[in-house]
Amino acid sequence: DPAMSTQAFSRKYLEEKYDGGFKIDYVKDAKGNPISYSINETMMRINLAKPLAHGEKMVLNIKWNYIINNYMLDGGRSGYEHFDDGNNLYVLAQFYPRMAVYNDVEGWQNMQFWGSGEFALPFGNFEVNITVPADHIMEATGVLQNRAEVFTAEQVKRYALAEKSYDKPVIIVTQAEAQVAEKGFSTQKKTWKFKAENVRDFGISTSRKFILDAMAVKFGERNVMAVSIYPKEGNPLWEQYSTRAVAHTLKSYSSYTFDYPYPKAVSVNARDQGMEYPMICWNFGRPDADGKYSDRVKYGMLGVIIHEVGHNFFPMIVNSDERQWTWMDEGLNTFMEYLAEITFDPNFPADRGPAKTIVPYMSGDQSKIEPIMTNSESIKQFGNNAYGKPAAGLNILRETIMGHDLFDYAFKTYANRWKFKHPTPEDFFRTMEDASAVDLDWFFRGWFYTTDYNDIGIKEVKKYFVSNTPSKEVTDFLAKRKRRRSGVDGPMVYMIAEGTEDYKPEMNKPFEIKEIKNLDEYVQATFSKEEQAKLNSPKYFFQVTFDKPGGLVMPIIVEVTFEDGTVENYKFPAQIWRMNDNEVSRTFATQKAITKIVVDPKLETADIDTSNNTWPKQEVKSKFD
C-alpha cells in the first residue's frame, strides 16, 4: 500500500512479529518412549515404527505449549480481547494439535492451513480440565462435570431453574456479580472439568467479566441448553436477544435436518469475532457505551449468532471438508440461516439467501468470479462465492424448481444420511436427486461448476387469428412438413399472424368455432352436444418467443395480465430448453386479450437483466441498476 497508518507501518515493519503456533516439546508412546515426528508448516506427521493395522490402537502423549495472542492486534480466529479495566476475555480454539481426517475417498486431508479454507477434522471424545483464576466464568465444548465446585450455591439453583425454562432465559451469573468479579482479580484458582463425546473439535471461553444466562429447548424427552455468556458491554442487547436466538436456531435447523444431538449450544460475545466450534461459538455485536444500538447492530448480532450456532449442524455434525469445499458448510449454513432469520423476524433484513441478492455478483466482472467448485484458497470474492451464491441456489431449488415438499424431504435425507460422516459435493448432489426423484444435473452443473449467469427475456410476441384459408407463410410451412411426413393430414385450420401480408384488419376479433368451416364440421361430427359444451373456447392466441442471452438454464416463470386487469401465472420447467438452448416458443390460448407479459416477476431466478423481461417492452430497472 502506498499509504498506511503509523500503527500499521510499525506493526508491519518495525515491531517483532507475534510468535504464534504450537511449540512441541515431545511426542511419546504409552510407555514414555520418544516417537519420531516431522513438522511441515501447519502439518505434523508421526513416524510410526510400523503401520497401524485395522483394529489396533496407538497412544500418543504430546507435550506442547501455545502462546495466547491478542487477536485485536495480531488477528486470528481466537485469542483474547483486552479491556480498559485490565481484564481479558478469552476465546480459545485451535490451541492443541488436532487430528487430520483420513477418509475412504481421498485418504489423508493434509492440505496446509493458509487461513481461508478452514478445517477437516475427525470425531473423538474429549476430557479437558482448564485451570483459571477463581473469579472467572467459563463455557466450553462438552458437559461441565463439577458445576457445584465452580459456581456458587445460588448460581447452581438458578441453573436448575433454567433447565425447566422453555420460554425465556434465566440469568445464572448476574451483571452485578460480574461487575464485582471484574474488579477483584482473584489470586486463587479453580479447575473447570468438561467432557464431550463424538465431537470434532474443542473450544473454550473464559473471563471474570462474564454474565451467563440459559434456557432449555426440548427435543422429545431430551433437554438441550441454549446458553449465552457476555460482558456487561454487551447489554442490554445480549440479555434480550442472544439466548432466544440460540434456542430459535436449534429449533429451526432441527426441523429441516435432525434433532440437535448435543447437550448444549453456547453463544459468546467477543468483539469482531464470528467463529464456530462444537457446542460453542464467538459472535460480534455490542451497543454503544450508553447502551443504545441501531437496527444494523441488532440484526448484525442476530445474524452472526444464528449463523455460528447453525454451524453445529454444518459442518460440526454433517462433517464436510472445509479445507477443500467451503460452500459445503458456509453455503448450506447460510441457506439455513436465512430460513431461521425470516421465522425469527419476518422483517429480518437478510442480505444473503434470496435469489435477487446474488445478482450483482453474478453479473459482475468475470475475471473476478470463480465457480463455486473452487478451492477455498483460490476464491477472490469469498463471501459471494462460498456463502451467497450457494445459498441463493438452494433457495431457487426450494422455491422455484423443486418446491418445498420435495426439497425439504431431500435436504433432510442428506443431513441424516451424512451426519457424523464425511460427505463430498457429489454426495450432496446425488442425495438431493436420489431422495427427490428430480433430475438436477443441469442445475448443479451450471450453478456450481460454471460462472454462467441467468438472463431470460421475451424476444417476440405474435398475435394469431384463425382462418379458413392459408397464408403464404402457412403454405410454405405445410410444404416443408409434407416433405418430412408421409400421408394426408386431413382438413386443416390455419393461423394468420397479425402484421403479416395476409393479415386483414377484419380478422381482429375474438375467435369463434362456427366461423371456421373445417373446424366447425369436425366438432359437429365428433362430439355430442354435452361434449361440445365441455370443450375449451379460447378467444385469443398469443405466441411468445423467449430467448436466453445468459448461459444458465432455468425454468421460465411468466406472469400474464389481461385487458380486465386480472393476472395468471405459468411456469415452464427447465427442460423446455432441451431441444433449443437459444430460444423457445409457447402459445397462450386465452379467453381474454393479453395486455402485458412479464418473465420472472418476483425475481426468483437471479435474472441479471430485467430490461428484456417485459412485453410490451418498457423501461424496467431492478433495484441493483
XYZ file of C-alpha atoms in Angstrom:
625
model
C 0.000 0.000 0.000
C 1.345 3.464 -0.828
C -0.146 4.844 2.407
C -0.871 3.267 5.792
C -1.366 4.326 9.374
C 1.655 4.791 11.602
C 0.405 1.926 13.772
C 0.084 -0.394 10.767
C 3.540 0.623 9.482
C 5.075 -0.015 12.881
C 3.468 -3.430 13.235
C 4.387 -4.469 9.708
C 7.984 -3.263 9.520
C 9.285 -2.279 12.965
C 7.838 -4.489 15.675
C 8.781 -8.085 16.437
C 6.243 -10.446 14.955
C 3.902 -12.473 17.166
C 5.456 -15.878 17.776
C 2.353 -17.965 17.185
C 1.683 -21.624 16.729
C 2.300 -24.761 18.763
C 5.645 -25.385 20.413
C 6.100 -29.161 20.516
C 8.288 -30.398 23.395
C 7.965 -34.104 22.666
C 5.845 -36.957 21.329
C 5.974 -40.186 23.335
C 4.161 -43.537 23.350
C 2.202 -45.007 26.249
C 5.413 -46.276 27.870
C 7.165 -42.923 27.666
C 9.394 -43.817 24.731
C 10.071 -40.971 22.286
C 8.355 -41.183 18.879
C 9.838 -39.615 15.784
C 7.868 -36.837 14.103
C 8.250 -34.295 11.293
C 6.678 -30.839 11.080
C 5.841 -29.394 7.680
C 4.395 -25.866 8.008
C 0.982 -26.436 9.682
C 1.073 -30.248 9.452
C 2.851 -32.746 11.687
C 3.495 -36.361 10.662
C 4.009 -39.007 13.367
C 6.540 -41.564 12.141
C 5.262 -44.901 13.436
C 7.645 -47.836 13.717
C 5.136 -49.938 11.745
C 1.786 -49.194 10.112
C -1.224 -49.222 12.395
C -3.317 -52.251 11.462
C -7.112 -52.338 11.359
C -8.468 -52.516 14.909
C -5.172 -51.567 16.531
C -4.812 -48.597 18.888
C -1.966 -46.182 19.449
C -1.478 -43.884 22.450
C 0.373 -40.631 21.836
C 1.491 -38.372 24.652
C 2.243 -34.924 23.258
C 3.618 -32.088 25.348
C 3.200 -28.679 23.796
C 2.609 -25.054 24.670
C 0.759 -22.312 22.909
C 1.108 -18.554 23.407
C -2.324 -16.906 23.544
C -2.489 -13.905 21.235
C -4.297 -10.592 21.429
C -6.466 -11.163 18.374
C -7.437 -7.489 18.198
C -3.785 -6.737 17.390
C -2.474 -9.951 15.838
C -5.643 -11.142 14.149
C -6.873 -14.702 14.154
C -9.939 -16.722 14.959
C -9.183 -16.995 18.657
C -7.111 -15.380 21.421
C -8.086 -12.641 23.845
C -9.671 -9.206 23.849
C -8.191 -6.730 26.341
C -10.438 -4.230 28.132
C -9.508 -0.848 29.629
C -10.420 -2.167 33.097
C -7.435 -4.538 32.870
C -9.440 -7.683 32.160
C -9.177 -10.071 29.247
C -11.967 -12.008 27.542
C -10.573 -15.267 26.151
C -11.943 -17.211 23.202
C -9.614 -20.187 22.825
C -9.565 -22.674 19.981
C -7.065 -24.294 17.637
C -4.824 -24.365 20.707
C -3.855 -28.044 20.550
C -2.513 -30.427 17.859
C -5.606 -31.709 16.056
C -6.002 -34.881 14.046
C -6.310 -34.666 10.278
C -9.065 -36.608 8.507
C -8.385 -39.897 6.790
C -11.394 -40.874 4.690
C -12.194 -43.535 2.122
C -12.410 -41.081 -0.787
C -9.146 -39.120 -0.680
C -7.081 -40.657 2.112
C -5.416 -38.022 4.295
C -6.647 -34.452 4.022
C -3.254 -32.856 4.521
C -3.570 -29.557 2.696
C -1.866 -26.797 4.680
C -3.939 -24.310 6.667
C -3.447 -20.991 4.865
C -6.305 -19.170 6.572
C -9.301 -19.184 4.240
C -10.010 -22.891 3.991
C -10.989 -23.867 7.497
C -10.866 -27.375 8.886
C -11.347 -31.044 8.132
C -11.411 -32.972 11.393
C -12.420 -36.438 12.643
C -14.756 -37.129 15.544
C -13.499 -38.026 19.013
C -14.140 -37.859 22.739
C -12.588 -35.168 24.935
C -11.865 -34.827 28.643
C -10.462 -31.358 29.293
C -9.569 -29.684 32.586
C -8.932 -25.925 32.486
C -7.461 -24.063 35.466
C -8.157 -20.320 35.624
C -8.459 -17.608 38.291
C -11.211 -18.454 40.768
C -13.351 -15.458 39.795
C -13.608 -16.487 36.114
C -16.806 -17.770 34.499
C -16.268 -20.295 31.722
C -18.056 -22.190 28.973
C -16.597 -24.827 26.675
C -17.427 -27.705 24.392
C -18.966 -30.568 26.371
C -20.764 -31.148 29.661
C -19.475 -29.448 32.799
C -18.604 -32.175 35.334
C -18.135 -30.120 38.519
C -20.756 -27.369 38.485
C -21.057 -27.244 42.279
C -17.303 -26.614 42.592
C -17.103 -23.654 40.193
C -20.468 -21.904 40.708
C -21.965 -20.542 43.922
C -24.843 -22.442 45.505
C -27.239 -19.721 44.371
C -25.966 -19.937 40.791
C -26.438 -23.712 40.813
C -30.090 -23.180 41.870
C -30.571 -20.667 39.050
C -29.154 -23.146 36.557
C -31.648 -25.761 37.778
C -34.434 -23.251 37.052
C -33.014 -22.628 33.564
C -33.214 -26.364 32.847
C -37.005 -26.084 33.235
C -37.471 -22.730 31.491
C -38.589 -23.198 27.875
C -39.992 -19.755 27.078
C -37.361 -17.340 28.377
C -33.752 -17.295 29.606
C -32.837 -17.428 33.283
C -29.884 -15.268 34.365
C -27.445 -17.532 36.200
C -24.482 -15.183 36.679
C -25.891 -11.679 37.019
C -24.438 -8.427 35.765
C -23.990 -7.276 39.351
C -21.979 -10.403 40.153
C -19.886 -9.969 37.023
C -19.135 -6.324 37.878
C -17.906 -7.334 41.327
C -15.743 -10.094 39.853
C -14.152 -7.929 37.182
C -12.716 -5.654 39.891
C -11.359 -8.416 42.107
C -8.509 -10.072 40.156
C -8.500 -13.134 42.390
C -5.183 -14.863 43.038
C -6.966 -18.165 43.787
C -7.522 -20.832 41.121
C -10.386 -23.084 40.029
C -10.357 -26.014 37.639
C -13.306 -26.481 35.287
C -13.815 -30.027 34.008
C -15.579 -30.789 30.729
C -16.397 -33.995 28.851
C -17.531 -34.091 25.250
C -18.433 -37.124 23.163
C -18.429 -37.519 19.402
C -17.242 -34.007 18.578
C -14.667 -32.934 16.033
C -13.090 -30.081 17.978
C -12.994 -28.261 21.308
C -13.390 -24.570 22.194
C -13.147 -22.616 25.451
C -14.178 -19.126 26.531
C -13.359 -17.650 29.937
C -13.300 -14.266 31.684
C -14.159 -12.743 35.032
C -16.329 -10.252 33.122
C -18.909 -12.813 32.032
C -22.636 -12.682 32.654
C -24.302 -16.035 31.914
C -27.901 -16.885 31.083
C -29.581 -20.012 29.737
C -32.879 -21.650 28.819
C -33.963 -25.142 27.802
C -35.066 -26.428 24.400
C -36.990 -29.705 24.346
C -36.352 -32.384 21.742
C -38.556 -35.364 22.537
C -37.609 -36.446 26.046
C -34.282 -34.566 25.936
C -33.453 -31.086 27.159
C -30.834 -29.072 25.302
C -29.482 -25.934 26.953
C -29.252 -22.689 24.991
C -26.606 -20.556 26.713
C -25.046 -17.105 26.343
C -22.030 -15.574 28.055
C -21.184 -11.916 27.593
C -19.564 -8.932 29.349
C -21.659 -6.023 30.597
C -20.538 -4.176 27.454
C -22.907 -6.460 25.536
C -26.000 -5.356 27.419
C -28.860 -4.664 27.044
C -28.636 -6.286 23.622
C -27.290 -9.675 24.643
C -29.529 -10.275 27.639
C -32.550 -9.503 25.487
C -31.746 -11.443 22.325
C -28.786 -13.837 22.355
C -30.109 -16.940 24.123
C -33.501 -16.597 22.457
C -31.702 -16.579 19.097
C -29.696 -19.675 20.097
C -32.862 -21.550 21.060
C -34.668 -20.489 17.880
C -31.718 -21.594 15.735
C -31.664 -25.058 17.292
C -35.398 -25.468 16.688
C -35.305 -24.116 13.134
C -32.302 -26.110 11.941
C -33.539 -29.288 13.623
C -36.877 -29.029 11.803
C -35.072 -29.212 8.456
C -32.410 -31.775 9.434
C -32.371 -33.845 12.655
C -32.905 -33.180 16.334
C -29.845 -31.409 17.677
C -27.871 -34.226 19.319
C -25.524 -32.323 21.643
C -26.435 -31.269 25.216
C -25.991 -27.518 24.706
C -25.167 -24.645 22.366
C -23.324 -21.573 23.656
C -23.084 -18.058 22.191
C -20.104 -15.969 23.375
C -19.915 -12.211 22.858
C -16.417 -11.492 21.523
C -15.619 -8.275 19.717
C -15.010 -8.563 15.961
C -15.381 -12.344 16.013
C -17.647 -14.756 14.189
C -16.361 -18.301 14.562
C -17.790 -21.702 15.328
C -16.803 -24.834 17.225
C -18.861 -27.770 18.538
C -21.418 -26.526 21.082
C -19.764 -23.072 21.325
C -19.185 -20.046 19.095
C -17.934 -16.469 19.290
C -20.149 -13.675 17.985
C -19.716 -9.928 17.492
C -22.243 -7.178 18.196
C -22.349 -4.643 21.025
C -24.330 -1.480 21.727
C -22.788 1.941 22.188
C -21.321 2.869 25.575
C -24.705 4.341 26.584
C -26.476 1.072 25.753
C -28.137 2.326 22.589
C -27.906 0.399 19.325
C -29.127 0.658 15.764
C -31.109 -1.930 13.817
C -27.919 -2.602 11.885
C -26.086 -3.618 15.082
C -29.058 -5.627 16.369
C -29.655 -7.584 13.170
C -25.931 -7.983 12.586
C -25.608 -9.604 16.005
C -28.651 -11.813 15.479
C -27.417 -12.862 12.050
C -23.988 -13.900 13.278
C -25.420 -15.791 16.270
C -27.847 -17.732 14.073
C -25.089 -18.411 11.554
C -22.434 -19.561 14.013
C -24.803 -21.633 16.156
C -26.101 -23.144 12.911
C -22.601 -24.368 12.114
C -23.180 -27.033 14.763
C -25.167 -28.794 12.040
C -22.906 -27.946 9.074
C -20.032 -28.910 9.427
C -19.748 -29.934 13.084
C -22.132 -32.874 12.576
C -22.570 -33.188 8.795
C -18.795 -33.122 8.640
C -17.803 -31.818 5.208
C -14.254 -30.906 4.229
C -13.940 -27.137 4.732
C -10.316 -27.137 3.673
C -11.429 -28.048 0.149
C -15.109 -27.122 -0.214
C -16.041 -24.012 1.756
C -19.528 -23.905 0.230
C -20.474 -27.260 1.759
C -20.530 -25.737 5.219
C -20.806 -21.974 4.642
C -23.237 -22.131 1.727
C -25.563 -24.729 3.213
C -25.391 -22.955 6.560
C -26.136 -19.532 5.033
C -29.212 -21.020 3.361
C -30.377 -22.490 6.678
C -29.550 -19.208 8.415
C -31.887 -17.375 6.042
C -34.760 -19.761 6.829
C -34.136 -19.269 10.559
C -33.899 -15.470 10.248
C -37.222 -14.970 8.497
C -39.027 -17.137 11.048
C -37.318 -15.319 13.941
C -38.419 -11.988 12.446
C -40.422 -11.817 9.183
C -38.863 -8.398 8.532
C -35.286 -9.612 9.050
C -33.082 -7.708 6.552
C -31.357 -10.794 5.137
C -28.586 -9.867 2.706
C -27.904 -13.448 1.576
C -30.334 -16.180 0.601
C -32.987 -14.754 -1.751
C -32.081 -15.192 -5.420
C -32.144 -11.465 -6.169
C -29.355 -10.752 -3.655
C -26.752 -12.597 -5.749
C -27.464 -10.697 -8.994
C -24.771 -8.010 -8.539
C -22.120 -10.721 -8.064
C -23.193 -12.971 -10.933
C -23.490 -10.017 -13.315
C -20.098 -8.636 -12.344
C -16.619 -8.747 -13.840
C -15.987 -12.358 -14.896
C -12.267 -12.009 -14.192
C -13.134 -11.649 -10.502
C -15.507 -14.621 -10.329
C -14.766 -18.339 -9.960
C -17.116 -21.328 -9.945
C -18.428 -22.357 -6.538
C -16.478 -25.600 -7.002
C -13.185 -23.802 -6.427
C -10.720 -24.500 -3.623
C -11.125 -22.171 -0.659
C -7.693 -20.582 -1.080
C -8.336 -19.610 -4.716
C -11.574 -17.651 -4.259
C -11.405 -13.889 -4.799
C -14.867 -12.908 -3.541
C -15.147 -15.319 -0.632
C -18.464 -14.177 0.798
C -20.293 -14.102 -2.520
C -18.830 -17.333 -3.843
C -18.922 -19.596 -0.781
C -21.819 -18.085 1.193
C -24.147 -16.075 -1.040
C -24.276 -17.980 -4.315
C -24.778 -21.483 -2.843
C -27.484 -20.121 -0.515
C -29.258 -18.397 -3.410
C -29.017 -21.580 -5.477
C -30.595 -23.660 -2.730
C -33.386 -21.113 -2.406
C -34.026 -21.330 -6.144
C -34.215 -25.114 -5.863
C -36.608 -24.911 -2.925
C -38.847 -22.076 -4.089
C -38.905 -22.461 -7.858
C -37.534 -25.758 -9.186
C -38.400 -28.470 -6.654
C -40.950 -26.939 -4.303
C -40.885 -27.118 -0.508
C -42.071 -30.706 -0.088
C -39.551 -32.354 -2.405
C -36.669 -30.094 -1.431
C -37.221 -30.361 2.311
C -37.518 -34.148 2.165
C -34.328 -34.468 0.102
C -32.379 -31.992 2.253
C -33.405 -33.784 5.441
C -32.366 -37.071 3.831
C -28.925 -35.631 3.063
C -28.482 -34.335 6.621
C -29.481 -37.638 8.198
C -27.618 -39.796 5.704
C -24.353 -37.922 6.272
C -24.440 -36.815 9.913
C -21.253 -37.807 11.729
C -19.720 -38.746 8.367
C -17.550 -37.005 5.763
C -19.669 -36.124 2.689
C -18.246 -34.880 -0.614
C -20.018 -32.492 -3.010
C -21.104 -35.479 -5.086
C -22.775 -36.991 -2.034
C -24.871 -33.852 -1.657
C -25.743 -33.664 -5.354
C -26.673 -37.348 -5.574
C -28.733 -37.342 -2.408
C -30.777 -34.330 -3.489
C -31.610 -36.135 -6.755
C -31.975 -39.595 -5.238
C -34.335 -38.552 -2.448
C -36.498 -36.252 -4.584
C -36.547 -38.158 -7.896
C -35.866 -34.826 -9.612
C -33.172 -34.558 -12.296
C -30.941 -31.743 -11.109
C -27.754 -32.432 -13.093
C -28.376 -29.401 -15.293
C -28.741 -27.133 -12.254
C -25.706 -28.354 -10.320
C -23.544 -28.213 -13.445
C -24.492 -24.630 -14.280
C -24.749 -23.129 -10.809
C -21.798 -24.856 -9.134
C -19.325 -25.680 -11.905
C -19.549 -22.557 -14.109
C -19.744 -18.792 -13.745
C -22.609 -18.534 -16.228
C -25.496 -16.252 -15.320
C -29.226 -16.376 -15.925
C -30.834 -13.990 -18.403
C -34.150 -14.991 -19.968
C -36.110 -12.454 -21.985
C -39.089 -12.013 -24.282
C -37.812 -11.868 -27.841
C -41.128 -11.578 -29.674
C -44.891 -11.787 -29.172
C -47.189 -12.618 -32.103
C -50.971 -12.401 -32.026
C -52.609 -15.077 -34.218
C -56.059 -15.299 -35.805
C -57.766 -18.470 -37.032
C -58.618 -18.527 -40.770
C -60.352 -20.776 -43.287
C -57.637 -20.077 -45.869
C -53.851 -20.412 -45.562
C -51.403 -17.537 -45.838
C -48.181 -17.740 -47.823
C -46.333 -18.361 -44.523
C -48.679 -21.253 -43.762
C -48.405 -22.690 -47.282
C -44.602 -22.727 -47.031
C -44.815 -24.339 -43.601
C -47.174 -27.053 -44.830
C -44.979 -27.798 -47.818
C -41.980 -28.358 -45.546
C -44.000 -30.537 -43.194
C -45.304 -32.762 -46.013
C -41.734 -33.340 -47.178
C -40.903 -34.641 -43.722
C -44.066 -36.720 -43.269
C -45.983 -39.195 -45.410
C -49.778 -39.472 -45.530
C -52.598 -36.973 -45.600
C -53.127 -34.657 -42.633
C -56.847 -34.215 -43.292
C -58.833 -30.956 -43.080
C -56.703 -28.061 -41.872
C -57.132 -24.976 -39.680
C -54.911 -22.007 -40.499
C -53.266 -19.443 -38.201
C -52.545 -15.945 -39.528
C -50.116 -13.713 -37.619
C -51.035 -10.096 -37.013
C -48.879 -7.803 -39.112
C -48.098 -10.307 -41.907
C -49.065 -9.642 -45.551
C -52.110 -11.983 -45.322
C -53.462 -10.359 -42.174
C -56.604 -8.297 -42.625
C -57.937 -5.811 -40.039
C -61.333 -7.533 -40.030
C -59.662 -10.609 -38.552
C -59.003 -8.727 -35.336
C -61.914 -10.112 -33.346
C -62.413 -12.916 -30.820
C -62.239 -16.420 -32.243
C -65.480 -18.423 -32.707
C -65.515 -22.117 -33.762
C -68.570 -21.766 -36.013
C -66.786 -19.190 -38.185
C -64.107 -21.716 -39.215
C -65.728 -24.181 -41.638
C -63.403 -27.189 -41.338
C -63.129 -26.901 -37.573
C -66.894 -26.487 -37.109
C -67.602 -29.541 -39.272
C -65.082 -31.598 -37.287
C -66.550 -30.570 -33.937
C -70.142 -31.229 -35.033
C -69.258 -34.666 -36.408
C -67.047 -35.736 -33.498
C -68.622 -34.519 -30.262
C -72.086 -34.742 -28.754
C -73.855 -31.597 -27.592
C -72.820 -32.357 -23.992
C -69.188 -32.891 -25.048
C -69.175 -29.732 -27.139
C -70.264 -27.763 -24.065
C -67.175 -29.023 -22.204
C -64.710 -28.033 -24.926
C -62.344 -25.155 -24.279
C -63.355 -21.972 -26.030
C -60.292 -19.704 -26.297
C -60.869 -16.324 -27.894
C -57.268 -15.171 -28.439
C -53.960 -16.777 -29.413
C -50.613 -15.230 -28.457
C -47.341 -16.929 -29.409
C -44.492 -15.808 -27.156
C -40.864 -16.471 -28.066
C -38.437 -16.485 -25.142
C -34.700 -16.142 -25.674
C -31.810 -16.863 -23.344
C -28.828 -14.490 -23.661
C -27.447 -15.942 -20.406
C -25.669 -19.287 -20.256
C -27.618 -20.784 -17.348
C -30.651 -22.969 -17.842
C -33.639 -22.006 -15.693
C -37.401 -22.523 -15.629
C -39.410 -19.832 -17.370
C -41.809 -18.119 -14.968
C -44.421 -15.988 -16.734
C -46.992 -13.534 -15.390
C -49.733 -12.665 -17.864
C -52.008 -9.625 -17.351
C -55.315 -9.400 -19.254
C -57.335 -6.441 -20.519
C -59.618 -6.553 -17.477
C -56.637 -6.363 -15.080
C -56.714 -9.992 -13.977
C -53.470 -11.973 -13.788
C -52.477 -15.588 -14.487
C -49.122 -17.261 -13.790
C -47.411 -20.008 -15.764
C -44.212 -21.941 -15.108
C -42.352 -23.954 -17.732
C -39.674 -26.313 -16.331
C -36.023 -26.004 -17.299
C -36.449 -28.953 -19.655
C -38.202 -26.558 -22.046
C -34.694 -25.660 -23.326
C -33.561 -29.227 -24.033
C -34.005 -29.090 -27.841
C -33.039 -25.453 -28.343
C -30.718 -23.691 -25.932
C -31.218 -20.280 -27.563
C -34.951 -19.694 -27.831
C -38.298 -21.436 -27.324
C -41.905 -20.511 -28.079
C -45.162 -21.149 -26.285
C -48.682 -20.251 -27.396
C -51.158 -18.899 -24.865
C -54.777 -19.607 -25.856
C -56.855 -17.339 -23.634
C -60.401 -16.169 -23.012
C -59.279 -12.546 -22.669
C -56.864 -10.378 -24.588
C -53.378 -10.144 -23.103
C -52.065 -6.656 -22.389
C -48.813 -7.434 -20.555
C -46.357 -10.321 -20.120
C -43.545 -10.395 -17.527
C -40.845 -13.032 -17.088
C -39.786 -13.816 -13.504
C -41.960 -11.110 -11.927
C -40.886 -11.963 -8.344
C -37.135 -12.146 -9.128
C -36.933 -15.844 -8.261
C -34.200 -16.957 -10.658
C -31.368 -14.408 -10.286
C -32.052 -12.981 -13.754
C -29.306 -10.385 -14.188
C -31.091 -8.197 -16.756
C -34.786 -7.438 -16.266
C -34.950 -4.893 -19.095
C -35.878 -7.690 -21.553
C -38.390 -9.360 -19.228
C -41.497 -7.367 -20.149
C -43.829 -7.101 -23.157
C -44.736 -4.571 -24.405
C -41.128 -3.530 -23.890
C -40.742 -0.856 -21.268
C -38.030 0.571 -19.074
C -37.733 -1.894 -16.224
C -34.977 -1.415 -13.705
C -34.007 -3.757 -10.954
C -33.078 -2.399 -7.530
C -29.449 -3.098 -8.429
C -29.320 -0.873 -11.534
